[in-house]
XYZ file of C-alpha atoms in Angstrom:
620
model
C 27.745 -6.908 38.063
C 26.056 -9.470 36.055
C 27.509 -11.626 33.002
C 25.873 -9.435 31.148
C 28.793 -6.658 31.402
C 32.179 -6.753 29.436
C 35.261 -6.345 30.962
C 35.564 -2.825 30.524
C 31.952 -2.030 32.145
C 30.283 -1.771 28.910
C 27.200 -3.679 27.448
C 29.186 -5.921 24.846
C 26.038 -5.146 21.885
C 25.578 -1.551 22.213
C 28.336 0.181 24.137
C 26.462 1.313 26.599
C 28.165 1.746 30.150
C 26.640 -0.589 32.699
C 26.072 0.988 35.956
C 28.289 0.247 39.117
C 25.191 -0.432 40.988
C 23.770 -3.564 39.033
C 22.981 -6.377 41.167
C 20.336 -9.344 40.379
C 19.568 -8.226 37.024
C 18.641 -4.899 37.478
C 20.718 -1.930 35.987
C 20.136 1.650 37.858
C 21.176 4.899 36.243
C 20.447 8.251 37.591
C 20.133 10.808 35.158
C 18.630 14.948 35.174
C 16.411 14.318 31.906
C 15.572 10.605 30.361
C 14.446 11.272 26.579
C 12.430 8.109 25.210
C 13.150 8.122 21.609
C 15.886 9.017 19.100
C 14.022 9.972 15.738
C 13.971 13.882 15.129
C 12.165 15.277 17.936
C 13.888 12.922 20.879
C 17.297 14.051 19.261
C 16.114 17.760 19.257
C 14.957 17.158 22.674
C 18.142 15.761 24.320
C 20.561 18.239 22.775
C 18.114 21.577 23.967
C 18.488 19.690 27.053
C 22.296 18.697 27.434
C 23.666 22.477 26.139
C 20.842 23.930 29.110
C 23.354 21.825 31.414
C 20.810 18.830 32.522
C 22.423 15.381 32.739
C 20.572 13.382 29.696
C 19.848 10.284 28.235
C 18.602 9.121 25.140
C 16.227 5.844 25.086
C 15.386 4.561 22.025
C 13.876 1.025 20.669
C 15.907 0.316 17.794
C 19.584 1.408 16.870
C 20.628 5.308 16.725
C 19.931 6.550 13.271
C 17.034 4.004 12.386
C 14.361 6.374 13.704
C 11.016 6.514 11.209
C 12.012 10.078 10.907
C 13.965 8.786 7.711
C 10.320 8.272 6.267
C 10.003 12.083 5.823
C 10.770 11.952 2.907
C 9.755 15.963 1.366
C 11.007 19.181 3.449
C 10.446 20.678 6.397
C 8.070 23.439 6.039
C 9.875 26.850 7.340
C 8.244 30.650 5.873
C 11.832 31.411 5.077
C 10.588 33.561 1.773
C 13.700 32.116 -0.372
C 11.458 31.609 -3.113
C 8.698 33.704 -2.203
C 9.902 36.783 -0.421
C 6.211 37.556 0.436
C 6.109 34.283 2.639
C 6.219 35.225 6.747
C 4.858 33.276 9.550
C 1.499 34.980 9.357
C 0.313 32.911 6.177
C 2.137 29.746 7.312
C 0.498 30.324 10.981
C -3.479 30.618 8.675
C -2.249 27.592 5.946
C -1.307 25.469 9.344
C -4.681 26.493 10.952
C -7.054 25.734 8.196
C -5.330 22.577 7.228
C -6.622 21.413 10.830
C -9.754 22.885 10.068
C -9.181 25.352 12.844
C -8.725 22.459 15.481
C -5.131 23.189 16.304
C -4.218 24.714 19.123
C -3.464 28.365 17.567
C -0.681 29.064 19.950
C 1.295 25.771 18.907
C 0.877 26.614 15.367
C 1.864 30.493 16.056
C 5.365 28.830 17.637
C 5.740 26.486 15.096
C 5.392 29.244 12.072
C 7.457 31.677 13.711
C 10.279 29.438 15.193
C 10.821 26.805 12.326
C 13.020 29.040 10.158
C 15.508 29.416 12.792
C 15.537 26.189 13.483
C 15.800 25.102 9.825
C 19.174 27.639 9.900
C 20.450 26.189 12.771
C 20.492 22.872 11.199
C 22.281 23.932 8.701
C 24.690 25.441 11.112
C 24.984 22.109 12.464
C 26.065 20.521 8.799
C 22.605 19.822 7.069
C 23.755 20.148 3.412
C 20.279 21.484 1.780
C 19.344 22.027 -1.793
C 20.018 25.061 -3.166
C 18.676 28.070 -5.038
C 20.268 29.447 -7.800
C 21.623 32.167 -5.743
C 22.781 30.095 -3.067
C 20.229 29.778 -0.527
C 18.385 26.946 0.871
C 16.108 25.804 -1.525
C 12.196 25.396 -0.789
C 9.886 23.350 -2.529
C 5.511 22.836 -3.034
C 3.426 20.782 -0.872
C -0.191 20.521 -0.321
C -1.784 22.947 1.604
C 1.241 25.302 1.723
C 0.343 28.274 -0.221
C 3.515 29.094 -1.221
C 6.854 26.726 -1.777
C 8.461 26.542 2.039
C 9.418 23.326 2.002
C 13.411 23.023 2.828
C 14.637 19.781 1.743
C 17.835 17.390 0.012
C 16.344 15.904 -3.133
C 13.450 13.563 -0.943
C 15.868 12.523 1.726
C 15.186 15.015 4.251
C 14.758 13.279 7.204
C 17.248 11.345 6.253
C 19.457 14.651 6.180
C 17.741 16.167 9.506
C 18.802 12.053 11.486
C 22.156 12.190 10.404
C 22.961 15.858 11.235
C 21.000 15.629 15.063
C 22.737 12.381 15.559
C 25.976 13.317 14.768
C 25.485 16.481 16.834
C 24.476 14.355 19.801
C 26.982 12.481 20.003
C 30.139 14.795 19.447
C 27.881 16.643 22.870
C 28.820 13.124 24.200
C 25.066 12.578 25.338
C 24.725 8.721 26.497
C 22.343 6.544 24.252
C 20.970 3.177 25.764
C 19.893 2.087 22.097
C 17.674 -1.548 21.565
C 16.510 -0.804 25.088
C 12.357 -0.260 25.551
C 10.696 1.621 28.187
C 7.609 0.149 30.094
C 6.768 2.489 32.745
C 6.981 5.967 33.775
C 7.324 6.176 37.753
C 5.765 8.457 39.760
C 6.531 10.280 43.157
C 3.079 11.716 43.964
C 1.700 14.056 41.740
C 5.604 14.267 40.200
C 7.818 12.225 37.869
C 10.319 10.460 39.488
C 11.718 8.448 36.333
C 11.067 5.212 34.213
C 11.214 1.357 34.075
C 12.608 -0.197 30.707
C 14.554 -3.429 29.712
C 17.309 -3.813 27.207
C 15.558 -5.794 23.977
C 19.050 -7.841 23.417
C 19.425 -9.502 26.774
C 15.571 -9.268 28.908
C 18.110 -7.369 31.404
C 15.645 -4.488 33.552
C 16.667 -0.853 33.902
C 15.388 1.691 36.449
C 16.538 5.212 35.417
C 15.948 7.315 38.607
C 14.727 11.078 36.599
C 12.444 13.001 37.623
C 12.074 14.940 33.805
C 11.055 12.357 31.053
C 10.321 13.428 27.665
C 8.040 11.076 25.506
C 9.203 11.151 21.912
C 8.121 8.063 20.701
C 6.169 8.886 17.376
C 2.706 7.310 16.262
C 0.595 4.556 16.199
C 0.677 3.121 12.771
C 1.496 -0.505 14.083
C -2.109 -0.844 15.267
C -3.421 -0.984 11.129
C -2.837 -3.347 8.594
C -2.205 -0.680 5.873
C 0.256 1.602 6.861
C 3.678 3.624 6.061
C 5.283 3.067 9.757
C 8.032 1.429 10.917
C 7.714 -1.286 13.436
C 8.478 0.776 16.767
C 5.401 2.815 16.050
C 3.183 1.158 18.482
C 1.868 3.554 20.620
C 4.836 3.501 23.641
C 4.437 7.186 24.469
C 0.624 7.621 24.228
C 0.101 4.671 26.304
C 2.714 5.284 28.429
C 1.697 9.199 29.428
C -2.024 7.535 29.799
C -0.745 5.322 32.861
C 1.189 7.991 34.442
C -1.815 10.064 34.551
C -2.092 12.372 31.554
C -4.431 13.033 28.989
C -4.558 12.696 25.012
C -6.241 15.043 22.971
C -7.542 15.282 19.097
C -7.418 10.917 18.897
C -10.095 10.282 16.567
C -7.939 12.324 13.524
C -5.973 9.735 11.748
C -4.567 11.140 8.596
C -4.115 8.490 5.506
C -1.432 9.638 3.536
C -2.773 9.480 -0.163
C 0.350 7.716 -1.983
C 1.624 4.981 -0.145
C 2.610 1.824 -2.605
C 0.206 -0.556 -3.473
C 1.894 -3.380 -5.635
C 3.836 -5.453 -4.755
C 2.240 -6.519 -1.746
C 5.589 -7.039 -0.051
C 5.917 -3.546 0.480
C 2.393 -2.179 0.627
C 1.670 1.065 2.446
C 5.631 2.104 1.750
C 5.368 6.014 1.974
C 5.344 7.944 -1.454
C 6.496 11.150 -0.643
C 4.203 14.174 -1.628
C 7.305 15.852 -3.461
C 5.816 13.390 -6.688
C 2.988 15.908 -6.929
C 4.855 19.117 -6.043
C 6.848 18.417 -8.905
C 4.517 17.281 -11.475
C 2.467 14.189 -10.124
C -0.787 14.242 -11.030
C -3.436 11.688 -10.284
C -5.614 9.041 -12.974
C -7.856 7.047 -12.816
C -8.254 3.225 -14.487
C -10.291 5.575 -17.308
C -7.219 7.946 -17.401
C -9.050 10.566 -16.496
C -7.655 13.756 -13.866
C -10.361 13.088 -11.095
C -8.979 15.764 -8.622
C -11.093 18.248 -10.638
C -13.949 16.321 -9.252
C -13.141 16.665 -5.609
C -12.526 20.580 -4.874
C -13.963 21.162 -1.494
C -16.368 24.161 -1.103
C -13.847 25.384 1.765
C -10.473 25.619 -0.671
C -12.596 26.354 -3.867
C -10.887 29.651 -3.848
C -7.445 29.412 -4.376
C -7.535 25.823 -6.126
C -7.896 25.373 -10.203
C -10.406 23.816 -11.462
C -8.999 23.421 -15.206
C -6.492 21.339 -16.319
C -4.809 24.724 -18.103
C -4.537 26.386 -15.068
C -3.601 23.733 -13.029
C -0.632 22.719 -15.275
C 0.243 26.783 -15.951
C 0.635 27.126 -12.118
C 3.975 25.064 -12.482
C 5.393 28.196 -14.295
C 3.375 30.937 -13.057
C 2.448 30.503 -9.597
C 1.215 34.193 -9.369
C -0.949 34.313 -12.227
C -2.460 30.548 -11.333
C -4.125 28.623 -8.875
C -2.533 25.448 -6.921
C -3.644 22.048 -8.974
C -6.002 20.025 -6.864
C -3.489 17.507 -6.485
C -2.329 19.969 -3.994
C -4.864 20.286 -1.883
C -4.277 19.036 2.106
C -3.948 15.070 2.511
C -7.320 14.758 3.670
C -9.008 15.925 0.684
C -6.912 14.082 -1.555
C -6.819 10.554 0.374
C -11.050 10.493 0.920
C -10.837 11.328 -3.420
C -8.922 8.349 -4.015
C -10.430 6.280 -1.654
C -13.854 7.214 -3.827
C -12.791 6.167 -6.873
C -11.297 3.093 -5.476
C -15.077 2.083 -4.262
C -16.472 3.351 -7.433
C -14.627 0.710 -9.728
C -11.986 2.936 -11.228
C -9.117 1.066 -9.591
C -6.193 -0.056 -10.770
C -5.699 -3.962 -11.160
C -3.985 -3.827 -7.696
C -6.887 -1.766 -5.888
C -5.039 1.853 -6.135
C -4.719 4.594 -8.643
C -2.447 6.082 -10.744
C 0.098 8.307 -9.944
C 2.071 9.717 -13.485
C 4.768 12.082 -13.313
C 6.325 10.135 -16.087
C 4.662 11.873 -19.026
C 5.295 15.155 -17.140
C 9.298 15.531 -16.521
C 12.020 13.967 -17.845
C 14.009 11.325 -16.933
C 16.982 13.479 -15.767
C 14.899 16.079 -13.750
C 13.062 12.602 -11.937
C 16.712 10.818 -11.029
C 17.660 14.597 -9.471
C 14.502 15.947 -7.374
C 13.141 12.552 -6.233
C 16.190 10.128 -6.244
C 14.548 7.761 -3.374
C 11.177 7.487 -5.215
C 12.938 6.449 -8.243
C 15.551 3.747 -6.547
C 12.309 2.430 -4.232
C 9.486 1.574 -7.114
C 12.773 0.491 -9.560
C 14.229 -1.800 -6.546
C 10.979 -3.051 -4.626
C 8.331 -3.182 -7.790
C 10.344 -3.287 -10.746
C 8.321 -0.043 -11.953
C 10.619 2.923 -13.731
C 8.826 5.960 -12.301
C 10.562 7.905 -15.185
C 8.630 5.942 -18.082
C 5.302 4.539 -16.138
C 2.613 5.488 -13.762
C 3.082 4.307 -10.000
C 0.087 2.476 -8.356
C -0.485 4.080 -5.343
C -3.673 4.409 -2.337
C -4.223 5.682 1.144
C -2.009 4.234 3.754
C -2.018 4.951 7.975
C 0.850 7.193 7.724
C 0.193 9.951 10.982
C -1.609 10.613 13.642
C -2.750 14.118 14.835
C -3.558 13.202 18.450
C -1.723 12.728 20.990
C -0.583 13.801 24.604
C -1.819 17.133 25.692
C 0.167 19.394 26.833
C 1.145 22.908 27.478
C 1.779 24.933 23.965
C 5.249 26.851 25.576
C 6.949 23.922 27.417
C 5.269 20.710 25.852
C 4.761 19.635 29.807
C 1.455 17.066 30.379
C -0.625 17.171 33.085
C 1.429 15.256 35.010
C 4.484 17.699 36.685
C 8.099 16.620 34.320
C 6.283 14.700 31.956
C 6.722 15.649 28.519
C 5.506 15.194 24.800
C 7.383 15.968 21.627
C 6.927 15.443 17.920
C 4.292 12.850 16.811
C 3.091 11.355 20.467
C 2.385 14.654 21.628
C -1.190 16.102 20.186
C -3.025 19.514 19.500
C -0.573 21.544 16.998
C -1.916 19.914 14.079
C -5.568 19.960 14.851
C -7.695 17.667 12.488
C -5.002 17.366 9.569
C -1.539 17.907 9.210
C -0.257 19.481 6.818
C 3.038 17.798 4.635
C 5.900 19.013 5.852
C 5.094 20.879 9.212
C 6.435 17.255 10.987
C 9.624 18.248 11.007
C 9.408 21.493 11.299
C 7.344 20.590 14.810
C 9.835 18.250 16.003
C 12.618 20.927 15.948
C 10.751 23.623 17.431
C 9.017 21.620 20.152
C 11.677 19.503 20.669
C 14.164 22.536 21.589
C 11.332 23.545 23.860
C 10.699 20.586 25.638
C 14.385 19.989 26.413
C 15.065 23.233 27.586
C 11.965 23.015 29.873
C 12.669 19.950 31.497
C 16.843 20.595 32.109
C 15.084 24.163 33.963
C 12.256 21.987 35.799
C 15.223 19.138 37.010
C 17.428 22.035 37.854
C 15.073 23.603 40.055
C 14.124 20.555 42.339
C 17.299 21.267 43.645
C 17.754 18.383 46.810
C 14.374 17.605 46.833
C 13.920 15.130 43.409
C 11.043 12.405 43.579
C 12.764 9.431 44.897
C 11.011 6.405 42.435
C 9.406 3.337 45.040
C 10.544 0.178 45.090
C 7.415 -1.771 44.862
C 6.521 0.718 42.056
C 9.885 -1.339 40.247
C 8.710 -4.224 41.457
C 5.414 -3.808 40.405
C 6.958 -2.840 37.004
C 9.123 -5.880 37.013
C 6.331 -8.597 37.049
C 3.818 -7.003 34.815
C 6.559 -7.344 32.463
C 7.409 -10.871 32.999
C 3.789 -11.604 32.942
C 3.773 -13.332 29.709
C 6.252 -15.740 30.586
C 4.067 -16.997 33.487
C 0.502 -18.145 31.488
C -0.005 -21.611 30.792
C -1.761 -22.359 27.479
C -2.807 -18.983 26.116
C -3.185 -16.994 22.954
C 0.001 -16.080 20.436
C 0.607 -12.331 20.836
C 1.216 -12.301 17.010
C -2.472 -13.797 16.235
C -4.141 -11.042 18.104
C -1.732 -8.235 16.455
C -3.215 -9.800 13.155
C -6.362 -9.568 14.400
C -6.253 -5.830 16.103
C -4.495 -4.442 12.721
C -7.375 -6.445 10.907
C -10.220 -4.663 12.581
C -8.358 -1.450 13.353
C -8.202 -1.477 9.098
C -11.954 -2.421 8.263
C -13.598 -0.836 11.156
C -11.994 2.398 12.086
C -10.215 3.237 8.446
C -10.558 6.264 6.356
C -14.375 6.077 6.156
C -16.230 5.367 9.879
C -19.554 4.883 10.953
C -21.149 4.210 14.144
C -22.237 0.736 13.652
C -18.324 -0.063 12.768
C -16.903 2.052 15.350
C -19.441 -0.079 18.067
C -18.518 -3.232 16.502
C -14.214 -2.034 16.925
C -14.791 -1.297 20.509
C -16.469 -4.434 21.114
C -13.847 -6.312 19.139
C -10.959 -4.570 21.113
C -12.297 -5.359 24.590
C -12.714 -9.067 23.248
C -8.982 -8.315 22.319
C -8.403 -7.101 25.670
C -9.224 -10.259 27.448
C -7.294 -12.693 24.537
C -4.381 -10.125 25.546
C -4.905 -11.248 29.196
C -4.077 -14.840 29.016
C -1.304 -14.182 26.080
C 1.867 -16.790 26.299
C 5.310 -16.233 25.514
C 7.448 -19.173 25.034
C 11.819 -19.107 24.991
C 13.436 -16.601 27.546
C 14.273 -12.977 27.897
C 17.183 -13.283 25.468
C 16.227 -11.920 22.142
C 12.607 -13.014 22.254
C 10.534 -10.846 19.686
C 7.195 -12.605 20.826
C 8.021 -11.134 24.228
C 8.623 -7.692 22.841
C 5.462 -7.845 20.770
C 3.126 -8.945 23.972
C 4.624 -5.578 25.784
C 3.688 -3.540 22.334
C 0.560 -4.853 22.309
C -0.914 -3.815 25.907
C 0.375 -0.216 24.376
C -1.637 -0.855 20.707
C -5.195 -1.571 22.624
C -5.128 1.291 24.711
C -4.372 3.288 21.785
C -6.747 1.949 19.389
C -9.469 2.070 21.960
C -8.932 5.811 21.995
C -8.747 6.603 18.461
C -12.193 4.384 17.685
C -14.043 6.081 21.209
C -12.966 9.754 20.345
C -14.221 8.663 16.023
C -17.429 7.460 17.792
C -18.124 10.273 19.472
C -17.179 13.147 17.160
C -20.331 12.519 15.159
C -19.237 15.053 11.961
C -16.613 14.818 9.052
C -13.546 17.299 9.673
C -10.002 16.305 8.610
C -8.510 12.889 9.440
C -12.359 12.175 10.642
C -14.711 10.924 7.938
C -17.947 9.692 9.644
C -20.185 8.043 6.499
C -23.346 8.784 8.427
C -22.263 12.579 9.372
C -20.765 13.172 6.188
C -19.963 17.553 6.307
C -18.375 19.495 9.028
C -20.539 20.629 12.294
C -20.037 23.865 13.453
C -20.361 23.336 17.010
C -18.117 20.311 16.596
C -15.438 22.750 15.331
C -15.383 24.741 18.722
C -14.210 21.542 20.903
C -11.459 18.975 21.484
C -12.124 15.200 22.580
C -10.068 14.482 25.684
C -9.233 10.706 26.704
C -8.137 9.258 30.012
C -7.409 5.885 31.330
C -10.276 5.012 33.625
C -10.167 4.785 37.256
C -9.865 0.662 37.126
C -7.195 1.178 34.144
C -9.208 -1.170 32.170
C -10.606 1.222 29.561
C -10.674 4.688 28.205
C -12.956 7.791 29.391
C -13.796 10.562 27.484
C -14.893 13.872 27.752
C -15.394 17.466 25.555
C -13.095 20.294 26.314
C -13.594 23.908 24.534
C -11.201 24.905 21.721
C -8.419 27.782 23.362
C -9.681 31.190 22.850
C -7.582 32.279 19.840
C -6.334 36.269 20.036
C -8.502 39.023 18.284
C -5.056 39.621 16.414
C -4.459 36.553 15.310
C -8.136 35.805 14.270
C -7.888 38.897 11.550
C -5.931 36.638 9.328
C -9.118 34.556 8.719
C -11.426 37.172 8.178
């Protein structure tokens, strides 16, 4: 055993225990399932997987309970009808469906409707203290898109709520957690998983855990844009990862732009707004002070949206009798509406708009539904949401696309790899709706572990065995950066990548921008080649960053080929120069691939799942 390990066989930072078997640097650890990531879904995940009797181990970048599932901030959407009794998983199932403009894959969206109240209950079971009805029950709030209020949520600190109750739960199961500890490879035995290749962040110290079930839960890709509401570990680890094992990503080009992210001061730009401002009151302004959503009602949700200001404000009381405020209306809608009145001059003085619930509720009722909101603007921008307007825009907040897999177990092409929550694509289609995040991480997450503990269980004797030079191939690609002479600063091209990512491949694309991004990013590709790290292994950010970035290129190359090819408007996709649906887009899903070299990204069209005669009647 190395210096590394304390006395007591534990890693002195973390606590994890060091294995027996550690000799020249390398730690080896033989687990049933490896879970990489500990935000909602990765928790979920690892305790489905643990109770099914599968040894398992959590993997996560940053400490246990720091996961960017904190960020979601509103509810989990569940059709739990306390509110509105008339609410099942039939309407949720249609609201999920044409949020994604009928892009989702309808069997993911028929799990997640009918499973999430269960799992919502089962939270609870497990110590989630929700908000409450009047009568007791778990209280369910408004969000866009949602026709009626589903959302289950504490004040606007549910994910908050949803970390600490999985995390405590995890660890009373006694499930081990290497936390600050990255993962760089998936290995391969054939056509099979046969585990993973990561390196604790604290010491530089290598770690091969021999598994041959690994489930990717390693959220988005919001790292890769200047603008945007996510954390730091969201740099792409899972989609890029699954891509070099072999598996596909599906649905890349939709990038939704959450509508309210901050905008002033610039300190803590793109900071997440949570939509529970408008389901409570918020409405949107203009520099003129004028309502604009009026302005914006799409043909599509013309319907069931109200297109007075009367109406829109008597829905707050009635909701039968009245029509949902545009406010309301899915994130896509609302971000391209703001984003147009940015570009026609109405801005604010610090490029956004205004978002007022301050002349709407009181001060009391603001401190009690949305207690983060209020502490965040009154802490970080000196602004008292409960007697002025917030300045808010569009930030990167979510991406629809990710790894495809199968709807049931959440399994990729590749045999015991698996996707969960944000990383894995298909379920949202070309928007997501607010508040069906969480909701998917719990039910797909509890499918995914369960799967993998029954696909370990059955290999019986026979596991994939992981190849040495496969770890030693791991090994120096890793250490790469420490070996150029001379080259670039990982940082500067991160600047640069976010730079382009932001002006080229934002919320409005065209094809001369989308060229110029891909021609940028394989310029980025080679400056990536010849990157330097300087220092050692031992807490070395630089080093951490150069990994992220080979992970952040892959990615962004796949979101700005799939946006170059889908040549209509739908969802998270606005194309400038295609600016209105295509029907015959709407029958297909873009499907991405690392190329045969591993240099690039191929793509190709696959047909939309056939969706049940049943199911389709809810459409008609």
């Amino acid at each position: 055993m190395t210096d590394m390990s304390a006395a007591n066989g534990r890693h002195p930072m973390t606590g994890n225990e060091l294995s027996g078997e550690a000799a020249g640097g390398m730690e080896r650890h033989d687990y049933d399932v490896v879970v990489v990531g500990a935000g909602g879904a990765g928790l979920r995940a690892a305790i489905a997987a643990h109770e099914a009797g599968a040894r398992t181990a959590i993997v996560c970048k940053s400490l246990l309970g720091k996961a960017h599932t904190v960020m979601a901030e509103g509810g989990i959407a569940a059709a739990m009808g306390n509110r509105w009794p008339e609410d099942n998983w039939e309407v949720h199932f249609r609201d999920t469906m044409r949020g994604g403009k009928m892009l989702n894959n309808w069997r993911m969206a028929q799990l997640h409707a009918q499973e999430a109240p269960e799992r919502v209950q089962e939270l609870e079971d497990w110590g989630a203290l929700f908000d409450r009805t009047d009568d007791g029950l778990i209280s369910q709030r408004d969000f866009g898109g949602h026709k009626y209020a589903r959302l289950a949520h504490v004040g606007d600190r549910t994910g908050l709520e949803m970390i600490r109750t999985l995390q405590q739960r995890a660890v009373a199961l006694g499930i081990d957690v290497f936390m600050e500890c990255t993962v760089t490879d998936v290995f391969r035995d054939g056509d099979k998983v046969a585990g993973a290749f990561a390196y604790w962040r604290e010491s530089g110290r290598f770690i091969v855990f021999d598994a041959p079930s690994v489930i990717l839960a390693t959220g988005g890709i919001g790292k890769s844009f200047k603008v945007t509401s996510n954390s730091w570990e969201y740099t792409g680890d899972g989609h890029a990862l699954a891509m070099r094992a072999g598996a596909s990503l599906i649905n890349m080009e939709f990038v939704q732009f959450h509508p309210t992210g901050m905008v002033w001061p610039p300190s803590v730009k793109g900071l997440l707004v949570t939509e529970s401002v408008r389901g409570d009151g918020g409405i949107l302004k203009n520099s003129e002070g004028k309502r604009f959503m009026f302005d914006y009602i799409p043909e599509f949700f013309r319907a069931e949206t109200a297109d007075t200001v009367e109406e829109a404000d008597a829905w707050y009381d009635d909701k039968k009798n009245n029509r949902r405020p545009p406010e309301l209306l899915p994130r896509d809608e609302v971000a391209r509406a703001i984003n147009s009145e940015i570009k026609a001059g109405r801005g604010t003085p610090h490029g956004g708009i205004y978002l007022d619930i301050a002349s709407r509720r009181t001060p009391e009722f603001i401190r009690k539904r949305l207690p983060s909101m209020y502490h965040q603007f009154k802490e970080l921008a000196d602004v008292d949401i409960t007697a002025e307007p917030m300045e808010i825009g569009p930030t990167c907040h979510y991406v629809m696309g990710g790894v495809e897999v199968d709807a049931d177990t959440q399994e990729s092409a590749v045999t015991g790899l698996y996707a969960v929550g944000e990383c894995s694509g298909g379920m949202h289609g070309s928007n997501r709706l607010g508040g069906n995040s969480l909701g998917d991480l719990l039910v797909f997450g509890k499918r995914a572990g369960e799967h993998a503990s029954t696909y370990a269980a059955s290999l019986a004797g026979a596991r994939p065995r992981v190849d040495e030079a496969d770890v030693r191939a791991a090994q120096a690609s890793a250490l790469a950066p420490f070996e150029v002479e001379g080259g670039e600063n990982p940082y500067t091209i991160q600047s640069d990548l976010q730079q382009s990512m932001n002006d080229l491949v934002g919320i409005i694309r065209t094809r001369a921008e989308l060229e110029e991004s891909l021609d940028a990013i394989e310029v980025f590709k080679q400056r990536a080649a010849t990157m330097v790290v300087e220092g050692h292994r031992q807490y070395n950010p630089g080093w951490h960053l150069a990994l992220d970035l080979r992970n952040m290129l892959i990615v962004s190359e796949c979101i700005a080929r799939a946006a170059l090819a889908r040549e209509e408007s739908r969802g998270g996709h606005t194309r400038d120069d295609f600016p209105g649906p295509d029907p015959e887009w709407g029958t297909k899903n873009l499907v991405v691939n690392l190329n045969e070299a591993g240099t690039g990204v191929d793509l190709h069209e696959k047909p939309l799942p056939e969706m049940p005669e049943e199911l389709k009647g809810y459409f008609a």
